[in-house]
Amino acid sequence: MQDMEKLIRLAKKAHQNAYAPYSKFKVGAVLLTKAGNIYSGCNVENASYGLSICAERVAMSNAITNGEKEFENLVVYTDRKEFFLPCGACRQFISEFTDELKIIIVNGMDKIKITNIKELLPEKFKLS
Ligand code: THU
C-alpha cells in the first residue's frame, strides 16, 4: 500500500531525529488522522532520565496540538531486529483518545507486525 510506505518513510525520518544519547534507542512514530493528516514524533531523552518522553506520546501530542482527535493508525519504527511494542505509559496515553487505533510496528528489516490498542491495553484506566 502506497500510503503505508509513506507513513513508514516518515517514521524512519522521525526516528533519525530522535534524541536518545542515554539509551541509544531511537524511536520514530507517525500518526495518520481520520482527516488524512500526518503527525510524527520521536523520543526525546533528558539527563534527568525520568523526563524522557516516548515517540508515540510526542506524535499524539503533536496531533492533539493541531486540533485532531480522530486517528486512523499509528506507525512505530525502530531500527532493531526485534519488534518493539509501545510501552505501558504510551498505551494508556493513546487509550485516552481511542479504543480502536490500529498500530503498525516496523523493525529494522522492514518487517511489519500489526496490532491495535485494544489488544495492547484491553482495560484502560478511566475516570467515570
Ligand atoms: N521509547 C519510546 O519512544 N517508545 C516506547 O514505547 C518505549 C520506549 C523510548 C524512551 C526512551 O527514550 C528509549 O525508548 C528507551 O527506553
PDB file of C-alpha atoms and ligand atoms in Angstrom:
ATOM      1  CA  MET A   1       0.000   0.000   0.000  1.00  0.00           C
ATOM      2  CA  GLN A   2       1.473   3.330  -1.077  1.00  0.00           C
ATOM      3  CA  ASP A   3       0.085   5.203   1.940  1.00  0.00           C
ATOM      4  CA  MET A   4       1.730   2.752   4.295  1.00  0.00           C
ATOM      5  CA  GLU A   5       5.073   3.161   2.543  1.00  0.00           C
ATOM      6  CA  LYS A   6       4.817   6.892   3.017  1.00  0.00           C
ATOM      7  CA  LEU A   7       3.991   6.521   6.716  1.00  0.00           C
ATOM      8  CA  ILE A   8       6.917   4.162   7.215  1.00  0.00           C
ATOM      9  CA  ARG A   9       9.234   6.547   5.390  1.00  0.00           C
ATOM     10  CA  LEU A  10       8.123   9.383   7.678  1.00  0.00           C
ATOM     11  CA  ALA A  11       8.502   7.195  10.779  1.00  0.00           C
ATOM     12  CA  LYS A  12      12.088   6.470   9.724  1.00  0.00           C
ATOM     13  CA  LYS A  13      12.687  10.171   9.262  1.00  0.00           C
ATOM     14  CA  ALA A  14      11.327  10.936  12.734  1.00  0.00           C
ATOM     15  CA  HIS A  15      13.467   8.094  14.122  1.00  0.00           C
ATOM     16  CA  GLN A  16      16.573   9.792  12.703  1.00  0.00           C
ATOM     17  CA  ASN A  17      15.715  12.885  14.710  1.00  0.00           C
ATOM     18  CA  ALA A  18      15.318  11.012  17.989  1.00  0.00           C
ATOM     19  CA  TYR A  19      17.320  12.488  20.836  1.00  0.00           C
ATOM     20  CA  ALA A  20      18.486   9.382  22.649  1.00  0.00           C
ATOM     21  CA  PRO A  21      22.064   9.951  23.841  1.00  0.00           C
ATOM     22  CA  TYR A  22      21.479   7.903  27.011  1.00  0.00           C
ATOM     23  CA  SER A  23      19.691   4.764  25.854  1.00  0.00           C
ATOM     24  CA  LYS A  24      20.890   4.963  22.214  1.00  0.00           C
ATOM     25  CA  PHE A  25      17.466   3.516  21.441  1.00  0.00           C
ATOM     26  CA  LYS A  26      15.846   5.647  18.769  1.00  0.00           C
ATOM     27  CA  VAL A  27      12.140   5.502  18.034  1.00  0.00           C
ATOM     28  CA  GLY A  28      10.050   7.206  15.365  1.00  0.00           C
ATOM     29  CA  ALA A  29       6.256   7.336  15.409  1.00  0.00           C
ATOM     30  CA  VAL A  30       3.780   8.574  12.840  1.00  0.00           C
ATOM     31  CA  LEU A  31       0.099   9.061  13.365  1.00  0.00           C
ATOM     32  CA  LEU A  32      -2.363   9.241  10.483  1.00  0.00           C
ATOM     33  CA  THR A  33      -5.583  11.021  11.401  1.00  0.00           C
ATOM     34  CA  LYS A  34      -9.032  10.291  10.015  1.00  0.00           C
ATOM     35  CA  ALA A  35      -8.831  13.681   8.298  1.00  0.00           C
ATOM     36  CA  GLY A  36      -5.794  12.371   6.404  1.00  0.00           C
ATOM     37  CA  ASN A  37      -3.160  14.421   8.159  1.00  0.00           C
ATOM     38  CA  ILE A  38       0.105  13.042   9.434  1.00  0.00           C
ATOM     39  CA  TYR A  39       1.870  13.881  12.696  1.00  0.00           C
ATOM     40  CA  SER A  40       5.200  12.497  13.712  1.00  0.00           C
ATOM     41  CA  GLY A  41       7.219  12.197  16.879  1.00  0.00           C
ATOM     42  CA  CYS A  42      10.499  10.851  18.159  1.00  0.00           C
ATOM     43  CA  ASN A  43      11.680  10.025  21.639  1.00  0.00           C
ATOM     44  CA  VAL A  44      13.334  12.898  23.467  1.00  0.00           C
ATOM     45  CA  GLU A  45      15.532  11.976  26.401  1.00  0.00           C
ATOM     46  CA  ASN A  46      16.879  14.068  29.213  1.00  0.00           C
ATOM     47  CA  ALA A  47      19.849  13.941  31.572  1.00  0.00           C
ATOM     48  CA  SER A  48      17.204  13.681  34.271  1.00  0.00           C
ATOM     49  CA  TYR A  49      16.144  10.315  32.830  1.00  0.00           C
ATOM     50  CA  GLY A  50      12.572  10.340  34.127  1.00  0.00           C
ATOM     51  CA  LEU A  51      11.790  13.375  31.997  1.00  0.00           C
ATOM     52  CA  SER A  52      12.335  11.454  28.774  1.00  0.00           C
ATOM     53  CA  ILE A  53       9.306  11.100  26.551  1.00  0.00           C
ATOM     54  CA  CYS A  54       8.425   8.375  24.075  1.00  0.00           C
ATOM     55  CA  ALA A  55       7.954   8.881  20.349  1.00  0.00           C
ATOM     56  CA  GLU A  56       4.318   7.746  20.442  1.00  0.00           C
ATOM     57  CA  ARG A  57       3.317  10.359  23.008  1.00  0.00           C
ATOM     58  CA  VAL A  58       5.147  13.093  21.119  1.00  0.00           C
ATOM     59  CA  ALA A  59       3.325  12.179  17.885  1.00  0.00           C
ATOM     60  CA  MET A  60      -0.033  12.061  19.616  1.00  0.00           C
ATOM     61  CA  SER A  61       0.527  15.338  21.453  1.00  0.00           C
ATOM     62  CA  ASN A  62       1.536  16.895  18.157  1.00  0.00           C
ATOM     63  CA  ALA A  63      -1.783  15.796  16.628  1.00  0.00           C
ATOM     64  CA  ILE A  64      -3.796  17.000  19.620  1.00  0.00           C
ATOM     65  CA  THR A  65      -1.988  20.341  19.487  1.00  0.00           C
ATOM     66  CA  ASN A  66      -3.208  20.685  15.931  1.00  0.00           C
ATOM     67  CA  GLY A  67      -6.826  20.015  16.895  1.00  0.00           C
ATOM     68  CA  GLU A  68      -7.021  16.392  15.764  1.00  0.00           C
ATOM     69  CA  LYS A  69      -8.515  13.693  17.957  1.00  0.00           C
ATOM     70  CA  GLU A  70      -9.613  11.044  15.485  1.00  0.00           C
ATOM     71  CA  PHE A  71      -6.980   8.616  14.393  1.00  0.00           C
ATOM     72  CA  GLU A  72      -6.662   6.023  11.668  1.00  0.00           C
ATOM     73  CA  ASN A  73      -3.380   4.349  12.523  1.00  0.00           C
ATOM     74  CA  LEU A  74      -0.042   4.676  14.216  1.00  0.00           C
ATOM     75  CA  VAL A  75       3.278   3.506  12.777  1.00  0.00           C
ATOM     76  CA  VAL A  76       6.170   2.923  15.179  1.00  0.00           C
ATOM     77  CA  TYR A  77       9.673   2.361  13.837  1.00  0.00           C
ATOM     78  CA  THR A  78      12.926   1.214  15.427  1.00  0.00           C
ATOM     79  CA  ASP A  79      15.993   0.063  13.518  1.00  0.00           C
ATOM     80  CA  ARG A  80      16.372  -3.112  15.618  1.00  0.00           C
ATOM     81  CA  LYS A  81      15.794  -6.741  14.673  1.00  0.00           C
ATOM     82  CA  GLU A  82      13.042  -7.251  17.229  1.00  0.00           C
ATOM     83  CA  PHE A  83       9.582  -5.729  17.227  1.00  0.00           C
ATOM     84  CA  PHE A  84       9.182  -3.136  19.958  1.00  0.00           C
ATOM     85  CA  LEU A  85       5.649  -2.507  21.120  1.00  0.00           C
ATOM     86  CA  PRO A  86       4.573   0.762  22.764  1.00  0.00           C
ATOM     87  CA  CYS A  87       5.305   0.933  26.482  1.00  0.00           C
ATOM     88  CA  GLY A  88       2.557   0.834  29.099  1.00  0.00           C
ATOM     89  CA  ALA A  89       2.537   4.594  29.595  1.00  0.00           C
ATOM     90  CA  CYS A  90       2.043   5.136  25.859  1.00  0.00           C
ATOM     91  CA  ARG A  91      -0.751   2.546  25.752  1.00  0.00           C
ATOM     92  CA  GLN A  92      -2.627   4.413  28.461  1.00  0.00           C
ATOM     93  CA  PHE A  93      -1.898   7.750  26.778  1.00  0.00           C
ATOM     94  CA  ILE A  94      -3.191   6.508  23.419  1.00  0.00           C
ATOM     95  CA  SER A  95      -6.266   4.938  25.081  1.00  0.00           C
ATOM     96  CA  GLU A  96      -7.329   8.341  26.351  1.00  0.00           C
ATOM     97  CA  PHE A  97      -8.314   9.200  22.779  1.00  0.00           C
ATOM     98  CA  THR A  98      -9.186   5.937  21.052  1.00  0.00           C
ATOM     99  CA  ASP A  99     -10.059   2.296  21.690  1.00  0.00           C
ATOM    100  CA  GLU A 100      -9.793   1.472  18.007  1.00  0.00           C
ATOM    101  CA  LEU A 101      -6.358   2.534  16.858  1.00  0.00           C
ATOM    102  CA  LYS A 102      -4.521   0.200  14.502  1.00  0.00           C
ATOM    103  CA  ILE A 103      -0.822   0.066  15.366  1.00  0.00           C
ATOM    104  CA  ILE A 104       1.818  -0.933  12.839  1.00  0.00           C
ATOM    105  CA  ILE A 105       5.180  -1.868  14.300  1.00  0.00           C
ATOM    106  CA  VAL A 106       8.092  -1.796  11.858  1.00  0.00           C
ATOM    107  CA  ASN A 107      11.505  -3.238  12.640  1.00  0.00           C
ATOM    108  CA  GLY A 108      14.909  -2.505  11.150  1.00  0.00           C
ATOM    109  CA  MET A 109      14.468  -5.130   8.448  1.00  0.00           C
ATOM    110  CA  ASP A 110      11.224  -3.545   7.297  1.00  0.00           C
ATOM    111  CA  LYS A 111       9.164  -6.386   8.718  1.00  0.00           C
ATOM    112  CA  ILE A 112       5.747  -5.404   9.984  1.00  0.00           C
ATOM    113  CA  LYS A 113       3.672  -6.511  12.931  1.00  0.00           C
ATOM    114  CA  ILE A 114       0.122  -5.262  13.144  1.00  0.00           C
ATOM    115  CA  THR A 115      -1.770  -4.892  16.371  1.00  0.00           C
ATOM    116  CA  ASN A 116      -4.245  -2.466  17.911  1.00  0.00           C
ATOM    117  CA  ILE A 117      -4.627  -0.519  21.101  1.00  0.00           C
ATOM    118  CA  LYS A 118      -7.427  -2.745  22.455  1.00  0.00           C
ATOM    119  CA  GLU A 119      -5.177  -5.764  22.154  1.00  0.00           C
ATOM    120  CA  LEU A 120      -2.256  -3.967  23.811  1.00  0.00           C
ATOM    121  CA  LEU A 121      -4.359  -2.484  26.604  1.00  0.00           C
ATOM    122  CA  PRO A 122      -7.625  -4.414  26.982  1.00  0.00           C
ATOM    123  CA  GLU A 123      -8.616  -2.432  30.059  1.00  0.00           C
ATOM    124  CA  LYS A 124      -7.510   1.153  30.396  1.00  0.00           C
ATOM    125  CA  PHE A 125      -7.658   3.318  33.468  1.00  0.00           C
ATOM    126  CA  LYS A 126     -10.527   5.766  33.173  1.00  0.00           C
ATOM    127  CA  LEU A 127     -12.277   8.198  35.439  1.00  0.00           C
ATOM    128  CA  SER A 128     -16.015   7.505  35.351  1.00  0.00           C
TER     129      SER A 128
HETATM  130  N1  THU B   1      10.639   4.635  23.987  1.00  0.00           N
HETATM  131  C1  THU B   1       9.750   5.083  23.069  1.00  0.00           C
HETATM  132  O1  THU B   1       9.986   6.088  22.390  1.00  0.00           O
HETATM  133  N2  THU B   1       8.589   4.411  22.922  1.00  0.00           N
HETATM  134  C2  THU B   1       8.213   3.315  23.661  1.00  0.00           C
HETATM  135  O2  THU B   1       7.106   2.836  23.516  1.00  0.00           O
HETATM  136  C3  THU B   1       9.156   2.734  24.609  1.00  0.00           C
HETATM  137  C4  THU B   1      10.434   3.463  24.814  1.00  0.00           C
HETATM  138  C5  THU B   1      11.891   5.379  24.191  1.00  0.00           C
HETATM  139  C6  THU B   1      12.016   6.045  25.530  1.00  0.00           C
HETATM  140  C7  THU B   1      13.500   6.106  25.719  1.00  0.00           C
HETATM  141  O3  THU B   1      13.991   7.292  25.091  1.00  0.00           O
HETATM  142  C8  THU B   1      14.040   4.912  24.951  1.00  0.00           C
HETATM  143  O4  THU B   1      12.978   4.490  24.104  1.00  0.00           O
HETATM  144  C9  THU B   1      14.482   3.767  25.820  1.00  0.00           C
HETATM  145  O5  THU B   1      13.511   3.417  26.722  1.00  0.00           O
END
